Amino acid sequence: PAPCPGTCSTPLTNLKTYYHQLARDNPDVVKEEVIGHSVLGQEIMAYKVTANARDERDGDRPAVLYDATQHAREWISTEVERRLFTYMVANKKQKGGADIKQLLKKTELWFIPVVNVDGYDYTFVNKGSRLWRKNLRDVDGGGFSQDHDGVDTNRNFPTNWNYDLEGASGDPANETYHGAGPGSEPEVQAVRGLERRIGFKFQIDYHSFAQLILYPEGWQVETLASDSPLMAALAGDDNNPAVAGFDPDVSAELYTTNGDVTDDALRTYGIQSYTVELDGGTGPDIGGTVDGPDSFSPGGFVFQDSEADVQAEFQKNLAFTLDLARSAKDPENPVSHLF
Ligand code: 0X9
Ligand code: ZN
């Protein structure tokens, strides 16, 4: 199928409208921003949630970045991110319990709902594009084709880009094609531009579907031991993980990848950056696909079939999200629901 971002599908437009309306209705705590444009020229959005969002200068308070959907097909990451954002805004006045009111006075929470906007759009075109992962870069200039185009943005970050091509590829046909050069992709530049400008204390980059909490480094097998006891402590251990049922680990333990966002964020900007691999669910695919879900089995990238399941995935992840937000003001003395 041919890509037709911005015209052939509505989910991205609907998502944008959803975030925009919450921003418009809550100008006290939300500021909306365009942080860059995709390969096909679509806007990449970010939302800052903090007290007096529009008067406070960006980055004046300790900040945390939550971003989602580098990989187009990982729809659960988009939906969990949406609910995290909604939760923070909806509870802006809450003093008891999680005390979001106080949290927003002390910290800035930033959300990038969809890093790979073109790719996300593309997964809604039809069955043949539902499992697309990369961006929509026309690598060979001959018109976009699934066979030999697209860059995996999570292999395109400059830190250790092309180091040994472990878990990354120089072949445009490959699912993990790393791009023409370090940071060549505009989606990557948009994320890095925000990282550089704000200087986040923590980051979560949401993916699916391995149920993991991963932390740097992940670029070579020799880095199997983390040099960040703080990140490890916040992630928890196998018996007591920060997200129930997930395995915390150094990311090289999963597999090495040259040029992922977390290694780059830590090494370039000192951001303690996690990959959280959500549970992709096991139910039938509910579509958004033009042809419908009949006899179509996208395996672990299935989108949960009920709002209750998506809500449960969000609920399960909320505590860790809040841990990082609460720890941002003094990372040396982290706050965790685990200890
Ligand atoms: O491969 C990825 O980019 C992530 N997994 S996914 O299945 N969502 O594609 C994990 C990246 C974690 N980083 C390292 N293992 N270095
Ligand atoms: Zn992913």
mmCIF file of C-alpha atoms and ligand atoms in Angstrom:
data_model
loop_
_atom_site.group_PDB
_atom_site.id
_atom_site.type_symbol
_atom_site.label_atom_id
_atom_site.label_comp_id
_atom_site.label_asym_id
_atom_site.label_seq_id
_atom_site.Cartn_x
_atom_site.Cartn_y
_atom_site.Cartn_z
ATOM 1 C CA PRO A 1 0.000 0.000 0.000
ATOM 2 C CA ALA A 2 1.064 3.554 -0.660
ATOM 3 C CA PRO A 3 1.630 5.826 2.320
ATOM 4 C CA CYS A 4 -0.862 8.632 2.667
ATOM 5 C CA PRO A 5 -0.250 10.302 6.013
ATOM 6 C CA GLY A 6 -2.607 13.009 7.060
ATOM 7 C CA THR A 7 -5.182 12.122 4.436
ATOM 8 C CA CYS A 8 -5.961 8.414 4.368
ATOM 9 C CA SER A 9 -6.617 7.829 8.041
ATOM 10 C CA THR A 10 -8.026 9.580 11.048
ATOM 11 C CA PRO A 11 -6.506 8.021 14.193
ATOM 12 C CA LEU A 12 -3.500 10.389 14.276
ATOM 13 C CA THR A 13 -5.721 13.390 13.572
ATOM 14 C CA ASN A 14 -8.132 12.283 16.272
ATOM 15 C CA LEU A 15 -5.299 11.797 18.724
ATOM 16 C CA LYS A 16 -3.943 15.257 17.954
ATOM 17 C CA THR A 17 -7.373 16.776 18.443
ATOM 18 C CA TYR A 18 -7.744 14.939 21.742
ATOM 19 C CA TYR A 19 -4.468 16.303 23.123
ATOM 20 C CA HIS A 20 -5.113 19.740 21.668
ATOM 21 C CA GLN A 21 -8.511 20.024 23.333
ATOM 22 C CA LEU A 22 -7.159 18.993 26.732
ATOM 23 C CA ALA A 23 -4.413 21.600 26.287
ATOM 24 C CA ARG A 24 -6.945 24.255 25.276
ATOM 25 C CA ASP A 25 -9.279 23.413 28.174
ATOM 26 C CA ASN A 26 -6.467 23.384 30.745
ATOM 27 C CA PRO A 27 -4.221 26.318 29.866
ATOM 28 C CA ASP A 28 -3.208 26.554 33.522
ATOM 29 C CA VAL A 29 -1.293 23.278 33.382
ATOM 30 C CA VAL A 30 -0.715 22.366 29.723
ATOM 31 C CA LYS A 31 1.392 23.933 27.003
ATOM 32 C CA GLU A 32 1.338 22.496 23.486
ATOM 33 C CA GLU A 33 4.321 22.674 21.187
ATOM 34 C CA VAL A 34 5.489 21.530 17.760
ATOM 35 C CA ILE A 35 8.962 20.068 18.279
ATOM 36 C CA GLY A 36 9.697 19.107 14.690
ATOM 37 C CA HIS A 37 8.398 17.653 11.450
ATOM 38 C CA SER A 38 8.493 14.106 10.136
ATOM 39 C CA VAL A 39 10.042 12.854 6.912
ATOM 40 C CA LEU A 40 6.714 13.620 5.201
ATOM 41 C CA GLY A 41 6.398 17.008 6.850
ATOM 42 C CA GLN A 42 3.843 16.200 9.536
ATOM 43 C CA GLU A 43 4.014 17.942 12.896
ATOM 44 C CA ILE A 44 5.558 16.128 15.848
ATOM 45 C CA MET A 45 3.878 17.365 19.026
ATOM 46 C CA ALA A 46 4.941 17.702 22.639
ATOM 47 C CA TYR A 47 2.895 18.684 25.689
ATOM 48 C CA LYS A 48 4.304 20.184 28.863
ATOM 49 C CA VAL A 49 2.267 19.616 32.019
ATOM 50 C CA THR A 50 3.209 21.794 34.980
ATOM 51 C CA ALA A 51 1.708 24.507 37.211
ATOM 52 C CA ASN A 52 1.367 27.840 35.354
ATOM 53 C CA ALA A 53 2.441 25.998 32.223
ATOM 54 C CA ARG A 54 2.291 29.012 29.910
ATOM 55 C CA ASP A 55 4.015 31.514 32.210
ATOM 56 C CA GLU A 56 6.706 29.257 33.571
ATOM 57 C CA ARG A 57 9.801 29.089 31.365
ATOM 58 C CA ASP A 58 10.437 25.646 29.842
ATOM 59 C CA GLY A 59 12.955 23.679 31.852
ATOM 60 C CA ASP A 60 12.791 25.900 34.939
ATOM 61 C CA ARG A 61 11.574 22.971 37.003
ATOM 62 C CA PRO A 62 13.108 19.487 37.102
ATOM 63 C CA ALA A 63 11.602 17.688 34.146
ATOM 64 C CA VAL A 64 10.678 14.182 33.031
ATOM 65 C CA LEU A 65 10.026 13.084 29.439
ATOM 66 C CA TYR A 66 7.503 10.385 28.510
ATOM 67 C CA ASP A 67 7.541 9.572 24.812
ATOM 68 C CA ALA A 68 5.762 6.907 22.791
ATOM 69 C CA THR A 69 5.332 5.347 19.381
ATOM 70 C CA GLN A 70 8.779 5.316 17.848
ATOM 71 C CA HIS A 71 7.610 2.032 16.377
ATOM 72 C CA ALA A 72 4.494 2.544 14.317
ATOM 73 C CA ARG A 73 2.695 -0.695 15.126
ATOM 74 C CA GLU A 74 3.064 -0.471 18.903
ATOM 75 C CA TRP A 75 -0.367 1.017 19.428
ATOM 76 C CA ILE A 76 -0.602 0.154 23.115
ATOM 77 C CA SER A 77 2.267 2.570 23.800
ATOM 78 C CA THR A 78 0.290 5.391 22.177
ATOM 79 C CA GLU A 79 -2.786 4.567 24.238
ATOM 80 C CA VAL A 80 -1.022 4.182 27.589
ATOM 81 C CA GLU A 81 0.763 7.481 26.947
ATOM 82 C CA ARG A 82 -2.563 9.163 26.199
ATOM 83 C CA ARG A 83 -4.006 7.950 29.507
ATOM 84 C CA LEU A 84 -0.933 9.019 31.494
ATOM 85 C CA PHE A 85 -1.250 12.518 30.078
ATOM 86 C CA THR A 86 -4.973 12.556 30.760
ATOM 87 C CA TYR A 87 -4.432 11.399 34.333
ATOM 88 C CA MET A 88 -1.982 14.209 35.108
ATOM 89 C CA VAL A 89 -4.278 16.859 33.659
ATOM 90 C CA ALA A 90 -7.489 15.484 35.159
ATOM 91 C CA ASN A 91 -5.927 15.331 38.620
ATOM 92 C CA LYS A 92 -4.231 18.725 38.500
ATOM 93 C CA LYS A 93 -6.071 19.867 41.615
ATOM 94 C CA GLN A 94 -5.748 16.659 43.564
ATOM 95 C CA LYS A 95 -4.050 17.209 46.900
ATOM 96 C CA GLY A 96 -4.607 13.888 48.645
ATOM 97 C CA GLY A 97 -3.377 10.545 47.365
ATOM 98 C CA ALA A 98 -0.870 11.045 44.586
ATOM 99 C CA ASP A 99 -0.880 14.815 45.235
ATOM 100 C CA ILE A 100 -0.614 15.778 41.583
ATOM 101 C CA LYS A 101 -1.142 19.424 42.482
ATOM 102 C CA GLN A 102 2.090 19.493 44.453
ATOM 103 C CA LEU A 103 3.894 17.413 41.838
ATOM 104 C CA LEU A 104 3.032 19.912 39.112
ATOM 105 C CA LYS A 105 4.355 22.765 41.231
ATOM 106 C CA LYS A 106 7.699 21.034 41.613
ATOM 107 C CA THR A 107 8.186 19.373 38.234
ATOM 108 C CA GLU A 108 7.525 19.531 34.508
ATOM 109 C CA LEU A 109 6.104 16.453 32.832
ATOM 110 C CA TRP A 110 6.557 16.323 29.056
ATOM 111 C CA PHE A 111 4.700 14.012 26.689
ATOM 112 C CA ILE A 112 5.460 13.155 23.053
ATOM 113 C CA PRO A 113 2.417 11.052 22.057
ATOM 114 C CA VAL A 114 3.767 9.856 18.700
ATOM 115 C CA VAL A 115 7.400 10.209 17.646
ATOM 116 C CA ASN A 116 6.898 8.324 14.367
ATOM 117 C CA VAL A 117 3.797 10.144 13.102
ATOM 118 C CA ASP A 118 4.044 9.014 9.461
ATOM 119 C CA GLY A 119 4.568 5.376 10.394
ATOM 120 C CA TYR A 120 1.718 5.440 12.902
ATOM 121 C CA ASP A 121 -0.635 6.819 10.260
ATOM 122 C CA TYR A 122 0.524 4.148 7.864
ATOM 123 C CA THR A 123 -0.423 1.285 10.213
ATOM 124 C CA PHE A 124 -4.061 2.277 9.778
ATOM 125 C CA VAL A 125 -4.060 2.080 5.976
ATOM 126 C CA ASN A 126 -4.800 -1.631 5.623
ATOM 127 C CA LYS A 127 -3.770 -5.115 6.746
ATOM 128 C CA GLY A 128 -0.602 -4.968 4.696
ATOM 129 C CA SER A 129 0.660 -1.951 6.582
ATOM 130 C CA ARG A 130 -0.639 -2.788 10.075
ATOM 131 C CA LEU A 131 2.677 -4.243 11.224
ATOM 132 C CA TRP A 132 4.901 -1.482 9.873
ATOM 133 C CA ARG A 133 7.632 -0.484 12.359
ATOM 134 C CA LYS A 134 9.968 2.135 10.841
ATOM 135 C CA ASN A 135 9.435 5.695 9.637
ATOM 136 C CA LEU A 136 8.458 6.355 6.012
ATOM 137 C CA ARG A 137 11.823 7.481 4.644
ATOM 138 C CA ASP A 138 12.073 6.820 0.915
ATOM 139 C CA VAL A 139 15.645 5.584 1.172
ATOM 140 C CA ASP A 140 16.359 4.923 -2.492
ATOM 141 C CA GLY A 141 14.364 7.851 -3.817
ATOM 142 C CA GLY A 142 12.282 5.590 -6.035
ATOM 143 C CA GLY A 143 9.018 6.076 -4.151
ATOM 144 C CA PHE A 144 8.247 4.493 -0.801
ATOM 145 C CA SER A 145 8.219 0.709 -0.691
ATOM 146 C CA GLN A 146 7.950 -1.619 2.299
ATOM 147 C CA ASP A 147 10.587 -3.836 0.728
ATOM 148 C CA HIS A 148 13.526 -1.488 0.917
ATOM 149 C CA ASP A 149 12.561 1.742 2.664
ATOM 150 C CA GLY A 150 12.056 3.176 6.140
ATOM 151 C CA VAL A 151 14.461 3.891 8.985
ATOM 152 C CA ASP A 152 14.180 2.474 12.497
ATOM 153 C CA THR A 153 14.405 5.685 14.515
ATOM 154 C CA ASN A 154 15.443 3.658 17.571
ATOM 155 C CA ARG A 155 18.663 2.737 15.743
ATOM 156 C CA ASN A 156 19.325 6.230 14.375
ATOM 157 C CA PHE A 157 20.376 8.033 17.566
ATOM 158 C CA PRO A 158 24.007 9.161 17.334
ATOM 159 C CA THR A 159 25.504 7.507 20.418
ATOM 160 C CA ASN A 160 27.306 4.373 19.199
ATOM 161 C CA TRP A 161 25.476 4.584 15.881
ATOM 162 C CA ASN A 162 26.897 1.918 13.533
ATOM 163 C CA TYR A 163 29.242 0.693 16.294
ATOM 164 C CA ASP A 164 29.181 -2.968 15.323
ATOM 165 C CA LEU A 165 25.731 -3.353 13.765
ATOM 166 C CA GLU A 166 24.662 -5.568 16.647
ATOM 167 C CA GLY A 167 20.865 -5.440 16.659
ATOM 168 C CA ALA A 168 20.907 -2.782 13.965
ATOM 169 C CA SER A 169 21.345 -2.993 10.225
ATOM 170 C CA GLY A 170 22.897 -1.091 7.350
ATOM 171 C CA ASP A 171 20.422 -2.640 4.928
ATOM 172 C CA PRO A 172 17.381 -0.453 4.104
ATOM 173 C CA ALA A 173 15.303 -3.601 3.679
ATOM 174 C CA ASN A 174 15.903 -4.575 7.297
ATOM 175 C CA GLU A 175 13.441 -3.896 10.129
ATOM 176 C CA THR A 176 16.255 -2.281 12.108
ATOM 177 C CA TYR A 177 17.811 -0.184 9.327
ATOM 178 C CA HIS A 178 19.777 2.547 11.087
ATOM 179 C CA GLY A 179 19.562 5.270 8.425
ATOM 180 C CA ALA A 180 22.095 7.056 6.247
ATOM 181 C CA GLY A 181 23.961 8.691 9.110
ATOM 182 C CA PRO A 182 23.812 9.318 12.867
ATOM 183 C CA GLY A 183 20.710 11.354 13.687
ATOM 184 C CA SER A 184 19.762 11.627 10.006
ATOM 185 C CA GLU A 185 16.017 11.323 10.672
ATOM 186 C CA PRO A 186 13.926 14.391 11.519
ATOM 187 C CA GLU A 187 11.928 12.421 14.104
ATOM 188 C CA VAL A 188 15.174 11.703 15.958
ATOM 189 C CA GLN A 189 16.243 15.341 15.668
ATOM 190 C CA ALA A 190 12.921 16.453 17.141
ATOM 191 C CA VAL A 191 13.329 14.243 20.212
ATOM 192 C CA ARG A 192 16.969 15.252 20.697
ATOM 193 C CA GLY A 193 16.180 18.922 20.254
ATOM 194 C CA LEU A 194 13.730 18.745 23.145
ATOM 195 C CA GLU A 195 16.127 16.656 25.243
ATOM 196 C CA ARG A 196 18.910 19.180 24.679
ATOM 197 C CA ARG A 197 16.716 22.189 25.419
ATOM 198 C CA ILE A 198 15.021 20.900 28.570
ATOM 199 C CA GLY A 199 17.665 18.687 30.152
ATOM 200 C CA PHE A 200 15.378 16.027 31.604
ATOM 201 C CA LYS A 201 16.230 14.128 34.769
ATOM 202 C CA PHE A 202 14.381 10.999 33.646
ATOM 203 C CA GLN A 203 12.783 9.612 30.517
ATOM 204 C CA ILE A 204 10.561 6.693 29.591
ATOM 205 C CA ASP A 205 10.419 5.619 25.954
ATOM 206 C CA TYR A 206 7.319 3.413 25.643
ATOM 207 C CA HIS A 207 7.293 0.334 23.396
ATOM 208 C CA SER A 208 5.586 -3.060 23.289
ATOM 209 C CA PHE A 209 5.316 -5.992 23.824
ATOM 210 C CA ALA A 210 7.967 -7.741 25.913
ATOM 211 C CA GLN A 211 6.907 -6.545 29.407
ATOM 212 C CA LEU A 212 10.286 -5.174 30.382
ATOM 213 C CA ILE A 213 11.825 -2.203 32.165
ATOM 214 C CA LEU A 214 15.177 -1.637 30.458
ATOM 215 C CA TYR A 215 17.926 0.808 31.281
ATOM 216 C CA PRO A 216 21.302 1.634 29.685
ATOM 217 C CA GLU A 217 23.550 0.566 28.385
ATOM 218 C CA GLY A 218 22.489 -1.570 25.482
ATOM 219 C CA TRP A 219 24.961 -1.012 22.678
ATOM 220 C CA GLN A 220 27.374 -3.893 23.262
ATOM 221 C CA VAL A 221 27.397 -7.205 25.116
ATOM 222 C CA GLU A 222 30.233 -5.968 27.335
ATOM 223 C CA THR A 223 27.836 -3.527 29.017
ATOM 224 C CA LEU A 224 25.712 -6.162 30.690
ATOM 225 C CA ALA A 225 26.290 -4.555 34.065
ATOM 226 C CA SER A 226 24.671 -1.192 34.650
ATOM 227 C CA ASP A 227 26.826 1.602 35.978
ATOM 228 C CA SER A 228 23.702 3.305 37.256
ATOM 229 C CA PRO A 229 22.612 1.847 40.595
ATOM 230 C CA LEU A 230 19.973 4.548 40.826
ATOM 231 C CA MET A 231 18.238 3.483 37.618
ATOM 232 C CA ALA A 232 18.431 -0.153 38.644
ATOM 233 C CA ALA A 233 17.000 0.590 42.095
ATOM 234 C CA LEU A 234 14.043 2.507 40.656
ATOM 235 C CA ALA A 235 13.300 -0.280 38.166
ATOM 236 C CA GLY A 236 13.205 -2.847 40.972
ATOM 237 C CA ASP A 237 14.142 -6.498 40.680
ATOM 238 C CA ASP A 238 12.523 -9.661 39.384
ATOM 239 C CA ASN A 239 10.737 -10.299 42.663
ATOM 240 C CA ASN A 240 9.643 -6.729 43.078
ATOM 241 C CA PRO A 241 9.541 -4.886 39.733
ATOM 242 C CA ALA A 242 8.445 -1.250 39.467
ATOM 243 C CA VAL A 243 5.758 -2.349 37.002
ATOM 244 C CA ALA A 244 3.894 -5.451 38.161
ATOM 245 C CA GLY A 245 4.769 -8.514 36.103
ATOM 246 C CA PHE A 246 7.563 -6.811 34.136
ATOM 247 C CA ASP A 247 11.239 -7.799 34.213
ATOM 248 C CA PRO A 248 13.706 -5.034 35.018
ATOM 249 C CA ASP A 249 17.094 -5.372 33.336
ATOM 250 C CA VAL A 250 20.033 -3.736 31.630
ATOM 251 C CA SER A 251 18.946 -3.333 28.021
ATOM 252 C CA ALA A 252 21.918 -5.217 26.577
ATOM 253 C CA GLU A 253 20.531 -8.206 28.434
ATOM 254 C CA LEU A 254 17.547 -8.234 26.057
ATOM 255 C CA TYR A 255 19.652 -7.708 22.959
ATOM 256 C CA THR A 256 22.175 -5.107 21.957
ATOM 257 C CA THR A 257 21.158 -2.246 19.716
ATOM 258 C CA ASN A 258 23.471 0.438 18.411
ATOM 259 C CA GLY A 259 21.854 3.861 18.396
ATOM 260 C CA ASP A 260 18.795 3.548 20.601
ATOM 261 C CA VAL A 261 17.307 6.571 22.351
ATOM 262 C CA THR A 262 18.108 5.542 25.929
ATOM 263 C CA ASP A 263 21.883 5.158 25.502
ATOM 264 C CA ASP A 264 21.969 8.434 23.596
ATOM 265 C CA ALA A 265 19.895 10.318 26.180
ATOM 266 C CA LEU A 266 22.105 9.122 29.026
ATOM 267 C CA ARG A 267 25.458 9.608 27.327
ATOM 268 C CA THR A 268 24.681 12.878 25.544
ATOM 269 C CA TYR A 269 22.385 14.694 27.950
ATOM 270 C CA GLY A 270 22.745 12.823 31.254
ATOM 271 C CA ILE A 271 19.080 11.801 31.163
ATOM 272 C CA GLN A 272 18.326 8.613 33.085
ATOM 273 C CA SER A 273 16.362 7.007 30.325
ATOM 274 C CA TYR A 274 14.285 3.808 30.381
ATOM 275 C CA THR A 275 12.687 1.659 27.704
ATOM 276 C CA VAL A 276 9.396 0.303 29.022
ATOM 277 C CA GLU A 277 8.052 -2.558 26.924
ATOM 278 C CA LEU A 278 4.325 -2.754 27.611
ATOM 279 C CA ASP A 279 2.108 -5.802 27.409
ATOM 280 C CA GLY A 280 0.703 -5.838 23.893
ATOM 281 C CA GLY A 281 -2.236 -8.002 24.891
ATOM 282 C CA THR A 282 -3.568 -11.248 23.559
ATOM 283 C CA GLY A 283 -7.055 -10.441 22.360
ATOM 284 C CA PRO A 284 -8.229 -10.093 18.764
ATOM 285 C CA ASP A 285 -7.095 -7.081 16.817
ATOM 286 C CA ILE A 286 -9.850 -4.505 16.875
ATOM 287 C CA GLY A 287 -8.656 -2.803 13.806
ATOM 288 C CA GLY A 288 -8.512 0.682 12.685
ATOM 289 C CA THR A 289 -7.529 -1.271 9.588
ATOM 290 C CA VAL A 290 -9.437 -0.484 6.423
ATOM 291 C CA ASP A 291 -10.060 -4.132 5.592
ATOM 292 C CA GLY A 292 -10.993 -5.128 9.109
ATOM 293 C CA PRO A 293 -9.427 -7.685 11.359
ATOM 294 C CA ASP A 294 -10.786 -10.892 9.791
ATOM 295 C CA SER A 295 -8.262 -13.700 9.682
ATOM 296 C CA PHE A 296 -5.544 -11.223 10.510
ATOM 297 C CA SER A 297 -3.258 -12.110 13.356
ATOM 298 C CA PRO A 298 -0.640 -9.565 14.288
ATOM 299 C CA GLY A 299 0.780 -11.659 17.107
ATOM 300 C CA GLY A 300 2.111 -9.705 20.064
ATOM 301 C CA PHE A 301 1.370 -6.388 18.435
ATOM 302 C CA VAL A 302 -2.299 -7.113 18.762
ATOM 303 C CA PHE A 303 -4.190 -4.229 20.242
ATOM 304 C CA GLN A 304 -6.185 -5.129 23.310
ATOM 305 C CA ASP A 305 -9.796 -5.563 22.466
ATOM 306 C CA SER A 306 -11.383 -3.712 25.331
ATOM 307 C CA GLU A 307 -11.001 -0.313 26.879
ATOM 308 C CA ALA A 308 -10.789 -2.129 30.224
ATOM 309 C CA ASP A 309 -7.630 -3.934 29.112
ATOM 310 C CA VAL A 310 -5.981 -0.744 27.927
ATOM 311 C CA GLN A 311 -7.024 0.959 31.140
ATOM 312 C CA ALA A 312 -5.520 -1.891 33.158
ATOM 313 C CA GLU A 313 -2.215 -1.554 31.303
ATOM 314 C CA PHE A 314 -2.210 2.178 32.072
ATOM 315 C CA GLN A 315 -3.057 1.562 35.756
ATOM 316 C CA LYS A 316 -0.271 -0.983 36.067
ATOM 317 C CA ASN A 317 2.260 1.526 34.716
ATOM 318 C CA LEU A 318 1.125 4.600 36.616
ATOM 319 C CA ALA A 319 3.132 3.957 39.794
ATOM 320 C CA PHE A 320 6.494 3.802 38.015
ATOM 321 C CA THR A 321 5.611 6.862 35.951
ATOM 322 C CA LEU A 322 4.862 8.748 39.169
ATOM 323 C CA ASP A 323 8.015 7.432 40.857
ATOM 324 C CA LEU A 324 10.162 9.097 38.201
ATOM 325 C CA ALA A 325 8.132 12.301 38.356
ATOM 326 C CA ARG A 326 8.504 12.484 42.128
ATOM 327 C CA SER A 327 12.197 11.625 41.992
ATOM 328 C CA ALA A 328 13.044 14.346 39.480
ATOM 329 C CA LYS A 329 13.475 17.126 42.027
ATOM 330 C CA ASP A 330 16.192 15.184 43.879
ATOM 331 C CA PRO A 331 17.315 12.124 41.885
ATOM 332 C CA GLU A 332 19.987 11.252 44.427
ATOM 333 C CA ASN A 333 17.208 10.590 46.922
ATOM 334 C CA PRO A 334 14.694 8.815 44.733
ATOM 335 C CA VAL A 335 11.090 8.212 45.662
ATOM 336 C CA SER A 336 9.596 4.830 44.829
ATOM 337 C CA HIS A 337 6.453 2.931 45.675
ATOM 338 C CA LEU A 338 8.815 -0.048 46.114
ATOM 339 C CA PHE A 339 10.810 1.375 48.989
HETATM 340 O O1 0X9 B 1 14.338 -2.981 19.648
HETATM 341 C C1 0X9 B 1 13.851 -1.968 20.168
HETATM 342 O O2 0X9 B 1 13.980 -0.849 19.696
HETATM 343 C C2 0X9 B 1 13.043 -2.116 21.454
HETATM 344 N N1 0X9 B 1 12.218 -3.305 21.369
HETATM 345 S S1 0X9 B 1 10.964 -3.373 20.288
HETATM 346 O O3 0X9 B 1 10.456 -4.732 20.284
HETATM 347 N N2 0X9 B 1 9.784 -2.459 20.808
HETATM 348 O O4 0X9 B 1 11.414 -2.923 19.027
HETATM 349 C C3 0X9 B 1 13.960 -2.274 22.631
HETATM 350 C C4 0X9 B 1 15.172 -1.400 22.671
HETATM 351 C C5 0X9 B 1 15.902 -1.546 23.973
HETATM 352 N N3 0X9 B 1 17.297 -1.199 23.881
HETATM 353 C C6 0X9 B 1 18.273 -2.150 23.830
HETATM 354 N N4 0X9 B 1 18.002 -3.403 23.919
HETATM 355 N N5 0X9 B 1 19.510 -1.729 23.683
HETATM 356 ZN ZN ZN B 2 9.393 -0.719 19.851
#
